[in-house]
PDB file of C-alpha atoms in Angstrom:
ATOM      1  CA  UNK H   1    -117.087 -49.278  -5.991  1.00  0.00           C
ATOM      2  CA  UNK H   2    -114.532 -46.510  -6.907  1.00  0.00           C
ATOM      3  CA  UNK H   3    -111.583 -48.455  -7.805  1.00  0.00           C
ATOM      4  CA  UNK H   4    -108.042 -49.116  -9.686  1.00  0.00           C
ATOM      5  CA  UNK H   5    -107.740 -52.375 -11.116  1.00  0.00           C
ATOM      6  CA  UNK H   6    -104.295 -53.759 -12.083  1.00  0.00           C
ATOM      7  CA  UNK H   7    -103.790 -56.767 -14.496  1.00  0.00           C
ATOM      8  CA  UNK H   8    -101.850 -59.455 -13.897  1.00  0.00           C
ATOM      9  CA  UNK H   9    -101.316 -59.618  -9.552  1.00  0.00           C
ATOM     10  CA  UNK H  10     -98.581 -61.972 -10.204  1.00  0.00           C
ATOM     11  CA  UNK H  11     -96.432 -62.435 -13.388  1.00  0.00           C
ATOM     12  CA  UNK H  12     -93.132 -64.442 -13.975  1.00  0.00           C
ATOM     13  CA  UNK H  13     -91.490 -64.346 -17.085  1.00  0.00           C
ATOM     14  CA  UNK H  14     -88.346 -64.360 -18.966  1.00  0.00           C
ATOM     15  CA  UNK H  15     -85.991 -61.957 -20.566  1.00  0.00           C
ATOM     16  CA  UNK H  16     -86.577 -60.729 -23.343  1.00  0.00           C
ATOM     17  CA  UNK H  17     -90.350 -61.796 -23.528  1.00  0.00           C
ATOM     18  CA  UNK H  18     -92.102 -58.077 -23.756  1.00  0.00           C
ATOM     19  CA  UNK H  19     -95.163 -57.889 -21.321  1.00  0.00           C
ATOM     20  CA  UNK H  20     -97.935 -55.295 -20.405  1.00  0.00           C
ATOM     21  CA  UNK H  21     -99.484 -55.144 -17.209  1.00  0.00           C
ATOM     22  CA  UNK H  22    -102.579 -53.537 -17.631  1.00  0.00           C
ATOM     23  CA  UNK H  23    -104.342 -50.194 -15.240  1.00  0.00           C
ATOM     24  CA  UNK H  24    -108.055 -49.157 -15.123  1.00  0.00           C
ATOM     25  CA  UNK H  25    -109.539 -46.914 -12.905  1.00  0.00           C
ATOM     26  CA  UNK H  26    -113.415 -46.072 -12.350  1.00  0.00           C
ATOM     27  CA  UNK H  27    -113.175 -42.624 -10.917  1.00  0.00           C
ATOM     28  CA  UNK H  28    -112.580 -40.693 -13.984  1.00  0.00           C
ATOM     29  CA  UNK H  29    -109.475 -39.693 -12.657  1.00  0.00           C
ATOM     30  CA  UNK H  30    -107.245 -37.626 -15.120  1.00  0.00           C
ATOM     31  CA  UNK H  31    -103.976 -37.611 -13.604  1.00  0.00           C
ATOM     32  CA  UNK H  32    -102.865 -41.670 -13.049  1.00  0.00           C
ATOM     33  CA  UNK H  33     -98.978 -43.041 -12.601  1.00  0.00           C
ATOM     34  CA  UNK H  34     -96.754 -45.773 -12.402  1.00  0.00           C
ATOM     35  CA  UNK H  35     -94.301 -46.519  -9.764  1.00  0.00           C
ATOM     36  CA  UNK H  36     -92.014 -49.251  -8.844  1.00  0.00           C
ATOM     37  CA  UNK H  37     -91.245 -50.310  -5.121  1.00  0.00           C
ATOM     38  CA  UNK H  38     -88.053 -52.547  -4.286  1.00  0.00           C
ATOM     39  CA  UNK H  39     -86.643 -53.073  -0.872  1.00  0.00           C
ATOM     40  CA  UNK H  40     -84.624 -50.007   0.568  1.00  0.00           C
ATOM     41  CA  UNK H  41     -85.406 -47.983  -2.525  1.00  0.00           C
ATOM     42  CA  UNK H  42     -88.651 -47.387  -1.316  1.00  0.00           C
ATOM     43  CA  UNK H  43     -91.695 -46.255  -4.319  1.00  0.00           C
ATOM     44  CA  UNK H  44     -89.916 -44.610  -7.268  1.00  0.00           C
ATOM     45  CA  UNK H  45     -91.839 -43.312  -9.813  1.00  0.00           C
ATOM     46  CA  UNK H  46     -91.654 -44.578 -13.666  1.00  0.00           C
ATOM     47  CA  UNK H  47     -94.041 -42.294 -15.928  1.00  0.00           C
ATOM     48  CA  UNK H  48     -97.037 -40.255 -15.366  1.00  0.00           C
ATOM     49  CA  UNK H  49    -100.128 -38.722 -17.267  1.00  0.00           C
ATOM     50  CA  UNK H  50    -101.936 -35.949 -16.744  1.00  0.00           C
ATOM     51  CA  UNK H  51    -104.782 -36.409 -19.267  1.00  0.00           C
ATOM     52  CA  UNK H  52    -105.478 -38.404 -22.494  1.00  0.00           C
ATOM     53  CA  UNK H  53    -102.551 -38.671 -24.501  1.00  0.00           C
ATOM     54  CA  UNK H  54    -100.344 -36.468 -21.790  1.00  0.00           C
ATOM     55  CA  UNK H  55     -97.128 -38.641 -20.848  1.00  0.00           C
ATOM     56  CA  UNK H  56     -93.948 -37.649 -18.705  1.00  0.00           C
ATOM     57  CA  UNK H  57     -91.467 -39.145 -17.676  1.00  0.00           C
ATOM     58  CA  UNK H  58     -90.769 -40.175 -13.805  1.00  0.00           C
ATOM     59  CA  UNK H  59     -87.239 -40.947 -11.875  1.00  0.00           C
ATOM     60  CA  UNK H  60     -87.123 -44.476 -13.310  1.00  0.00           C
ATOM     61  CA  UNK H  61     -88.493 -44.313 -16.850  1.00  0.00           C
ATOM     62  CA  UNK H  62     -85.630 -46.363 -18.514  1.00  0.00           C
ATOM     63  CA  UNK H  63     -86.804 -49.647 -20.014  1.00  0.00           C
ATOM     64  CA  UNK H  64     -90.450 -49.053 -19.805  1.00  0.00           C
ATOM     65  CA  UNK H  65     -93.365 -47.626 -21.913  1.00  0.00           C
ATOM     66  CA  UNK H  66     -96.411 -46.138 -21.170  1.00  0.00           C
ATOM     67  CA  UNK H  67     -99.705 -45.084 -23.354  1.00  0.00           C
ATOM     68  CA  UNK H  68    -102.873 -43.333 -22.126  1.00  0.00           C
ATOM     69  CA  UNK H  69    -105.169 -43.475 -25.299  1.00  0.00           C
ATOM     70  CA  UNK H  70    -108.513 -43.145 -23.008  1.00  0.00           C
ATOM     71  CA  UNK H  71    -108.805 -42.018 -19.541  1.00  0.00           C
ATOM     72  CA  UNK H  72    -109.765 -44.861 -17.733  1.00  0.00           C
ATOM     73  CA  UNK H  73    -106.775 -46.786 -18.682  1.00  0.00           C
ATOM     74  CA  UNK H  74    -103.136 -46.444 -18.634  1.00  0.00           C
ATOM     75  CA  UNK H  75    -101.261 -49.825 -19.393  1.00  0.00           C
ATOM     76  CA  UNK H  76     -97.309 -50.251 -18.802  1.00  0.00           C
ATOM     77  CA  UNK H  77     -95.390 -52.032 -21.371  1.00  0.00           C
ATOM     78  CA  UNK H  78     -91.777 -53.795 -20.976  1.00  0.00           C
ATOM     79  CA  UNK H  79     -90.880 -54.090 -24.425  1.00  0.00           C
ATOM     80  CA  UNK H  80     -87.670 -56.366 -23.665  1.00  0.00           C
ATOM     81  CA  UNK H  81     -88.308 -57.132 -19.391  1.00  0.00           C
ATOM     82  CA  UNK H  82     -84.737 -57.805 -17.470  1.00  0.00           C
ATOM     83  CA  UNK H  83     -83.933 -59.299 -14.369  1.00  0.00           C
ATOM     84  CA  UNK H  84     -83.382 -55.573 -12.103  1.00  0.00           C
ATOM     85  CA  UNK H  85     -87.108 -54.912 -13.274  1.00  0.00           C
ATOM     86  CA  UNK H  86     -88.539 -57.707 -10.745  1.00  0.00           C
ATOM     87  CA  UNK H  87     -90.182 -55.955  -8.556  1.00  0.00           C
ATOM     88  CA  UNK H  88     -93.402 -54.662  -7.076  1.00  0.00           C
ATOM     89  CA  UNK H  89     -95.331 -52.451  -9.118  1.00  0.00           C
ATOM     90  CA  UNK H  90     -98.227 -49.893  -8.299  1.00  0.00           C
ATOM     91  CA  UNK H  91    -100.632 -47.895 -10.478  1.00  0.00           C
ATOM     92  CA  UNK H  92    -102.199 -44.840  -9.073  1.00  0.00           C
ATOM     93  CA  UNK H  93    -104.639 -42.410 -10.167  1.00  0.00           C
ATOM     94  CA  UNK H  94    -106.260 -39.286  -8.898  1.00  0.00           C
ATOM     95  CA  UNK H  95    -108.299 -35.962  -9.528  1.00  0.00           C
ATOM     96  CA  UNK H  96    -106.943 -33.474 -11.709  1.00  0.00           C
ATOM     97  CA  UNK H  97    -108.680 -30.885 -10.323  1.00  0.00           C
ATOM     98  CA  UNK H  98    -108.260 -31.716  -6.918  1.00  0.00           C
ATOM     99  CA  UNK H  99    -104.764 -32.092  -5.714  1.00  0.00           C
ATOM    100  CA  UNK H 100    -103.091 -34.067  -7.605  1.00  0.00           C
ATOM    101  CA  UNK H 101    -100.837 -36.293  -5.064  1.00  0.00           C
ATOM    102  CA  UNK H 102    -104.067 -37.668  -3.243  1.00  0.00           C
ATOM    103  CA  UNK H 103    -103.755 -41.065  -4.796  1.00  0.00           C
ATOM    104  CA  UNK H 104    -105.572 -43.868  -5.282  1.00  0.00           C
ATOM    105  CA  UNK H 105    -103.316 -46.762  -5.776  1.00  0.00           C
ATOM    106  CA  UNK H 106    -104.196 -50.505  -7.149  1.00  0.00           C
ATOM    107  CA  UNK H 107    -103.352 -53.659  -5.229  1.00  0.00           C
ATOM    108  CA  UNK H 108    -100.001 -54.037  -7.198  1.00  0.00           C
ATOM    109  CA  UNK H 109     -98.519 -56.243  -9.385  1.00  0.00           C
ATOM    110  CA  UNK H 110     -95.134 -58.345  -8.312  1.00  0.00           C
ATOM    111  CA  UNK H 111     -93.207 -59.251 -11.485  1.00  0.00           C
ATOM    112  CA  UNK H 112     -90.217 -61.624 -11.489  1.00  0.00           C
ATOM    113  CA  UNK H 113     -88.122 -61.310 -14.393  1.00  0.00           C
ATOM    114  CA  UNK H 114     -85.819 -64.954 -14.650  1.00  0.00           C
TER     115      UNK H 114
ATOM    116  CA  UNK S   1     -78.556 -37.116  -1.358  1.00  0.00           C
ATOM    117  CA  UNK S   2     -81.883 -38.875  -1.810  1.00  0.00           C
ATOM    118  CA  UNK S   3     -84.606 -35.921  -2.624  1.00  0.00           C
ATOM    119  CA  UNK S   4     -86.613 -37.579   0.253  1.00  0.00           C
ATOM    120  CA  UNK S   5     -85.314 -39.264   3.076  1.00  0.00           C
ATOM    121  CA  UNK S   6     -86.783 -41.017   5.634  1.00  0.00           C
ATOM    122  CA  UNK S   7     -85.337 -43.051   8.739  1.00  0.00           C
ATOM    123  CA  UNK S   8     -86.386 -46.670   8.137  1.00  0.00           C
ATOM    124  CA  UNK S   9     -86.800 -47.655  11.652  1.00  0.00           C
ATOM    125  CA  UNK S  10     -87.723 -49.970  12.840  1.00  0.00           C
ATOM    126  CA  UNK S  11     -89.872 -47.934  15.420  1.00  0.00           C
ATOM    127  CA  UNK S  12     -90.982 -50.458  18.236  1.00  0.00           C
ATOM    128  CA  UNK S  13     -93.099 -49.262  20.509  1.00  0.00           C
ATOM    129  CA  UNK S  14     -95.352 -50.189  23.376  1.00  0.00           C
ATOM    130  CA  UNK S  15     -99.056 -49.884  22.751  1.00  0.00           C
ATOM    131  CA  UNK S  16    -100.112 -46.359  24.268  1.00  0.00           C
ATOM    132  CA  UNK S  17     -97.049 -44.538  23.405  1.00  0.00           C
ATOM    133  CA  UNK S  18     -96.646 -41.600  20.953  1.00  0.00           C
ATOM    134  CA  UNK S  19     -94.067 -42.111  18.259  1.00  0.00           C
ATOM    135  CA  UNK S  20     -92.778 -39.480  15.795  1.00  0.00           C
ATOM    136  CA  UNK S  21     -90.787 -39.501  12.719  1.00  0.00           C
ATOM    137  CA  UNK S  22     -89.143 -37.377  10.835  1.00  0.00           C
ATOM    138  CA  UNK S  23     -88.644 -37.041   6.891  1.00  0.00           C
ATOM    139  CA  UNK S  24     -85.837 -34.623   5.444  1.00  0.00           C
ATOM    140  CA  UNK S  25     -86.209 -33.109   1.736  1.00  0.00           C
ATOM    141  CA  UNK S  26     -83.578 -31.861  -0.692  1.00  0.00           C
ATOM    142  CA  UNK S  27     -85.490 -29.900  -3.166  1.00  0.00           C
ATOM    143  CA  UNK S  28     -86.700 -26.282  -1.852  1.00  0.00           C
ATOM    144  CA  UNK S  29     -89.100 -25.947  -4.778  1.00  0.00           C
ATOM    145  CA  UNK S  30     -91.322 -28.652  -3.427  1.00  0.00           C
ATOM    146  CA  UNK S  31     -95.178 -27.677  -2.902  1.00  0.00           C
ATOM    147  CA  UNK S  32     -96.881 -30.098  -1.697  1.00  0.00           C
ATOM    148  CA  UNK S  33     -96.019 -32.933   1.120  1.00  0.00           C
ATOM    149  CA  UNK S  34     -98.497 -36.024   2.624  1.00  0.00           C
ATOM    150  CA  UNK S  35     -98.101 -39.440   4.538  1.00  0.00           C
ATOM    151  CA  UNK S  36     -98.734 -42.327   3.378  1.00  0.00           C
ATOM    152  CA  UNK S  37     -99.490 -45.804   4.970  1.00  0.00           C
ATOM    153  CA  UNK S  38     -98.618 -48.870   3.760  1.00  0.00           C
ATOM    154  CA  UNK S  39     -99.565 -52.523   5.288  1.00  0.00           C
ATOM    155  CA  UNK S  40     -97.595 -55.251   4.296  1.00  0.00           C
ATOM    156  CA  UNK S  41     -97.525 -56.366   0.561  1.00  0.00           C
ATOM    157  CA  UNK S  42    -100.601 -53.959   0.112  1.00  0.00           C
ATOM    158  CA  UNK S  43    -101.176 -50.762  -1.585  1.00  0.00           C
ATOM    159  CA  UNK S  44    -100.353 -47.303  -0.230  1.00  0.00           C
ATOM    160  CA  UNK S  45    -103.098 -45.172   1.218  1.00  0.00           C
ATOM    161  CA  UNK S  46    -103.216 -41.545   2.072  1.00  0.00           C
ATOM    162  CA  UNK S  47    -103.148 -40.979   5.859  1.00  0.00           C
ATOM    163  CA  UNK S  48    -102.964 -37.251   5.434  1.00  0.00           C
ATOM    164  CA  UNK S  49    -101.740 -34.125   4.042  1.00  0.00           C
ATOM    165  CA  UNK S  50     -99.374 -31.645   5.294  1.00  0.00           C
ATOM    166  CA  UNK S  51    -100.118 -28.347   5.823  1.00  0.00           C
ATOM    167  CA  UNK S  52     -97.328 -25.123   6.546  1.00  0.00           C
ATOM    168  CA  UNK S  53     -99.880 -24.692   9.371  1.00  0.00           C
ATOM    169  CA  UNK S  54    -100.056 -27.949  10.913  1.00  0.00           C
ATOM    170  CA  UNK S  55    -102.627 -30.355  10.941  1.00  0.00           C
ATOM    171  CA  UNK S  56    -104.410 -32.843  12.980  1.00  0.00           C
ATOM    172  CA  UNK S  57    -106.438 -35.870  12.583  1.00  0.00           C
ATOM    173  CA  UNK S  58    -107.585 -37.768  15.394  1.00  0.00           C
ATOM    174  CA  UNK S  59    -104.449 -38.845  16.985  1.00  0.00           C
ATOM    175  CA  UNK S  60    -102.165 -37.988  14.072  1.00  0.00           C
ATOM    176  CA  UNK S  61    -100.207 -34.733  13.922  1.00  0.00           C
ATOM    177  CA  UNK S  62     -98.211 -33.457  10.783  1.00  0.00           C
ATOM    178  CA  UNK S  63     -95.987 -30.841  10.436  1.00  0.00           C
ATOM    179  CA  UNK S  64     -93.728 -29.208   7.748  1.00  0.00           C
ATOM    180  CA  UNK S  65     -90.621 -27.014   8.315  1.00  0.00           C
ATOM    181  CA  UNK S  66     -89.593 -24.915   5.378  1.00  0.00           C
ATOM    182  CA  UNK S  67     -86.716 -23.299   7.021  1.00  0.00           C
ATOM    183  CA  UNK S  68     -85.353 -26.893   7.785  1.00  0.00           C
ATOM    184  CA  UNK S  69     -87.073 -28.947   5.218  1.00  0.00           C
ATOM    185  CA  UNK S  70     -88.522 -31.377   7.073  1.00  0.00           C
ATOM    186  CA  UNK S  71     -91.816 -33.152   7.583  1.00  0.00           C
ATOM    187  CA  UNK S  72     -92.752 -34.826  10.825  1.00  0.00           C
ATOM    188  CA  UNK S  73     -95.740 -37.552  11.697  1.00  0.00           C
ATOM    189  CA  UNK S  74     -96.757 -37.667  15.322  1.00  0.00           C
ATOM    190  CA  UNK S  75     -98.724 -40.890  16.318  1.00  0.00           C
ATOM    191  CA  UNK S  76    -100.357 -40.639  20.118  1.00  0.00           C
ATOM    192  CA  UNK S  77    -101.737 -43.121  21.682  1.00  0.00           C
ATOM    193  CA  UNK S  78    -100.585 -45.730  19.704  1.00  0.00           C
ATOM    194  CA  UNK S  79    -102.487 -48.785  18.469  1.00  0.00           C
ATOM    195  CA  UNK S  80    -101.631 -52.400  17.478  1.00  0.00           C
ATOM    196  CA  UNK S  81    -103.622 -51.482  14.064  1.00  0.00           C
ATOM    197  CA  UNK S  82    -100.754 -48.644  13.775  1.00  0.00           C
ATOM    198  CA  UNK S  83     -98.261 -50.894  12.689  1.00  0.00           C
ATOM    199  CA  UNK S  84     -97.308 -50.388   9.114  1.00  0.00           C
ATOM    200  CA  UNK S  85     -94.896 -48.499   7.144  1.00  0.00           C
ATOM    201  CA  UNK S  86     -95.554 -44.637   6.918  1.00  0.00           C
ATOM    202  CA  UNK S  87     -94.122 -43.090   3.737  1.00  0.00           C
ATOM    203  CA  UNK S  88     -93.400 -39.781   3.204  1.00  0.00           C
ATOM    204  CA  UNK S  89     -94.401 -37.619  -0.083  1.00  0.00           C
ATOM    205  CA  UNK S  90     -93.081 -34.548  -1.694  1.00  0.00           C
ATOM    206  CA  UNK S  91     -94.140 -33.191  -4.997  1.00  0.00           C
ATOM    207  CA  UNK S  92     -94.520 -30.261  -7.152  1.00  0.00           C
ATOM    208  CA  UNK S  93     -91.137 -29.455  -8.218  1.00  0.00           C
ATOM    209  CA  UNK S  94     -92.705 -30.551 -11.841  1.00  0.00           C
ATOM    210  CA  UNK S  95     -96.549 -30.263 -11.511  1.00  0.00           C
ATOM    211  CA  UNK S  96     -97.622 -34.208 -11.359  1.00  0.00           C
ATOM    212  CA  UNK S  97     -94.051 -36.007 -10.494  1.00  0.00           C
ATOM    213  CA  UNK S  98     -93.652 -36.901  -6.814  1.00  0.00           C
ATOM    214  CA  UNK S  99     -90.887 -38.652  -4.945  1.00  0.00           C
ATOM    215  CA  UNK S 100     -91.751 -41.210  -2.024  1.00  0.00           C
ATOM    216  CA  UNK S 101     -89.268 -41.404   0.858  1.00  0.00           C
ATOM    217  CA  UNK S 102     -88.041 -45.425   1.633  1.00  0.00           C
ATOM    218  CA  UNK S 103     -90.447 -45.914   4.773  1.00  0.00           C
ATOM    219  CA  UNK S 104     -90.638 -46.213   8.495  1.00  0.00           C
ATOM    220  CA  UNK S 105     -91.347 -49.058   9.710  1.00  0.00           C
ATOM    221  CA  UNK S 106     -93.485 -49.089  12.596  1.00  0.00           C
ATOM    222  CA  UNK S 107     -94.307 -51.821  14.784  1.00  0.00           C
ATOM    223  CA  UNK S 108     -96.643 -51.709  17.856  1.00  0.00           C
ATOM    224  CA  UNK S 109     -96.666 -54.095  20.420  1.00  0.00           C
ATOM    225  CA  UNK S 110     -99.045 -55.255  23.719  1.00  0.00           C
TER     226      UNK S 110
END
């Protein structure tokens, strides 16, 4: 089943304590993304990659690192996580040479940040 | 001025009836536009694209205004399975970065 998996669903943690939450797709998708949603703010996106080791920034890259050392994956990193990055977060993915905004997403992951 | 706005609704509306929204963008240089839906607490999935020319599916109607930049979603015949939030896309000002407007929430009722 064509797919995007994200790792954990559910995560609380504290400040300070860096995390990774973890995105695999089965599609062989080149172009995959992260994006946060919060209430009222609607989906904003964090950092995108257009191929192996391809990286760019989104609207909301600040406090967050990315890395897309093989294709299928593309894992998100909070290096020191703080309370205003609770949220809801999506990974997406979709054909490169295709258009590139038909997205796939994953189920999300809600993070709470105490 | 948010890049892409949307009116968040809440649309209520009978089953039956035909409900339209409207999404306003800031940036001329954008290419490409869709709709997304989005049930509650679940992932975003594309309900279509939107074409210069128009474009149906079923009972769904998008259309995109260059001259006013705007996008619209027109939902006939509406269904208790329509309920969800509908979130509007724009993209292409940098090939690969896209900006999601807030949401419309609609809700249909018996």
């Amino acid at each position: 089943e064509a797919q995007v998996t994200q790792n954990p669903r559910y995560l609380i943690t504290v400040t300070g304590k860096k995390l990774t939450v973890t995105c695999s797709q089965n599609m062989n998708h080149e172009y995959m993304s992260w994006y946060r949603q919060d209430p009222g703010l609607g989906l904003r996106q964090i950092y995108y990659s257009m191929n192996v080791e391809v990286t760019d920034k989104g609207d909301v890259p600040e406090g967050y690192k990315v890395s897309r050392k093989e294709k299928r994956n593309f894992p998100l990193i909070l290096e020191s996580p703080s309370p205003n990055q609770t949220s809801l977060y999506f990974c997406a993915s979709s054909q490169r040479d295709r258009d590139v905004y038909e997205q796939y997403f994953g189920p999300g992951t809600r993070l709470t940040v105490t | 001025r948010k890049e892409v706005e949307q009116d968040p609704g809440p649309f209520n509306v009978p089953e039956g009836a035909t409900v339209a929204f409207n999404c306003t963008y800031s940036n001329s240089a954008s290419q490409s536009f869709f709709w997304y839906r989005q049930d509650c607490r679940k992932e975003p999935k594309l309900l279509m694209s939107v074409y210069s020319s128009g474009n149906e599916d079923g009972r769904f109607t998008a259309q995109l205004n260059r001259a006013s930049q705007y996008i619209s979603l027109l939902i006939r015949d509406s269904k208790l399975s329509d309920s969800a939030t509908y979130l509007c896309v724009g993209g292409g000002t940098s090939y690969g970065k896209l900006t999601f407007g807030q949401g419309t929430i609609l809700t249909v009722h018996p």
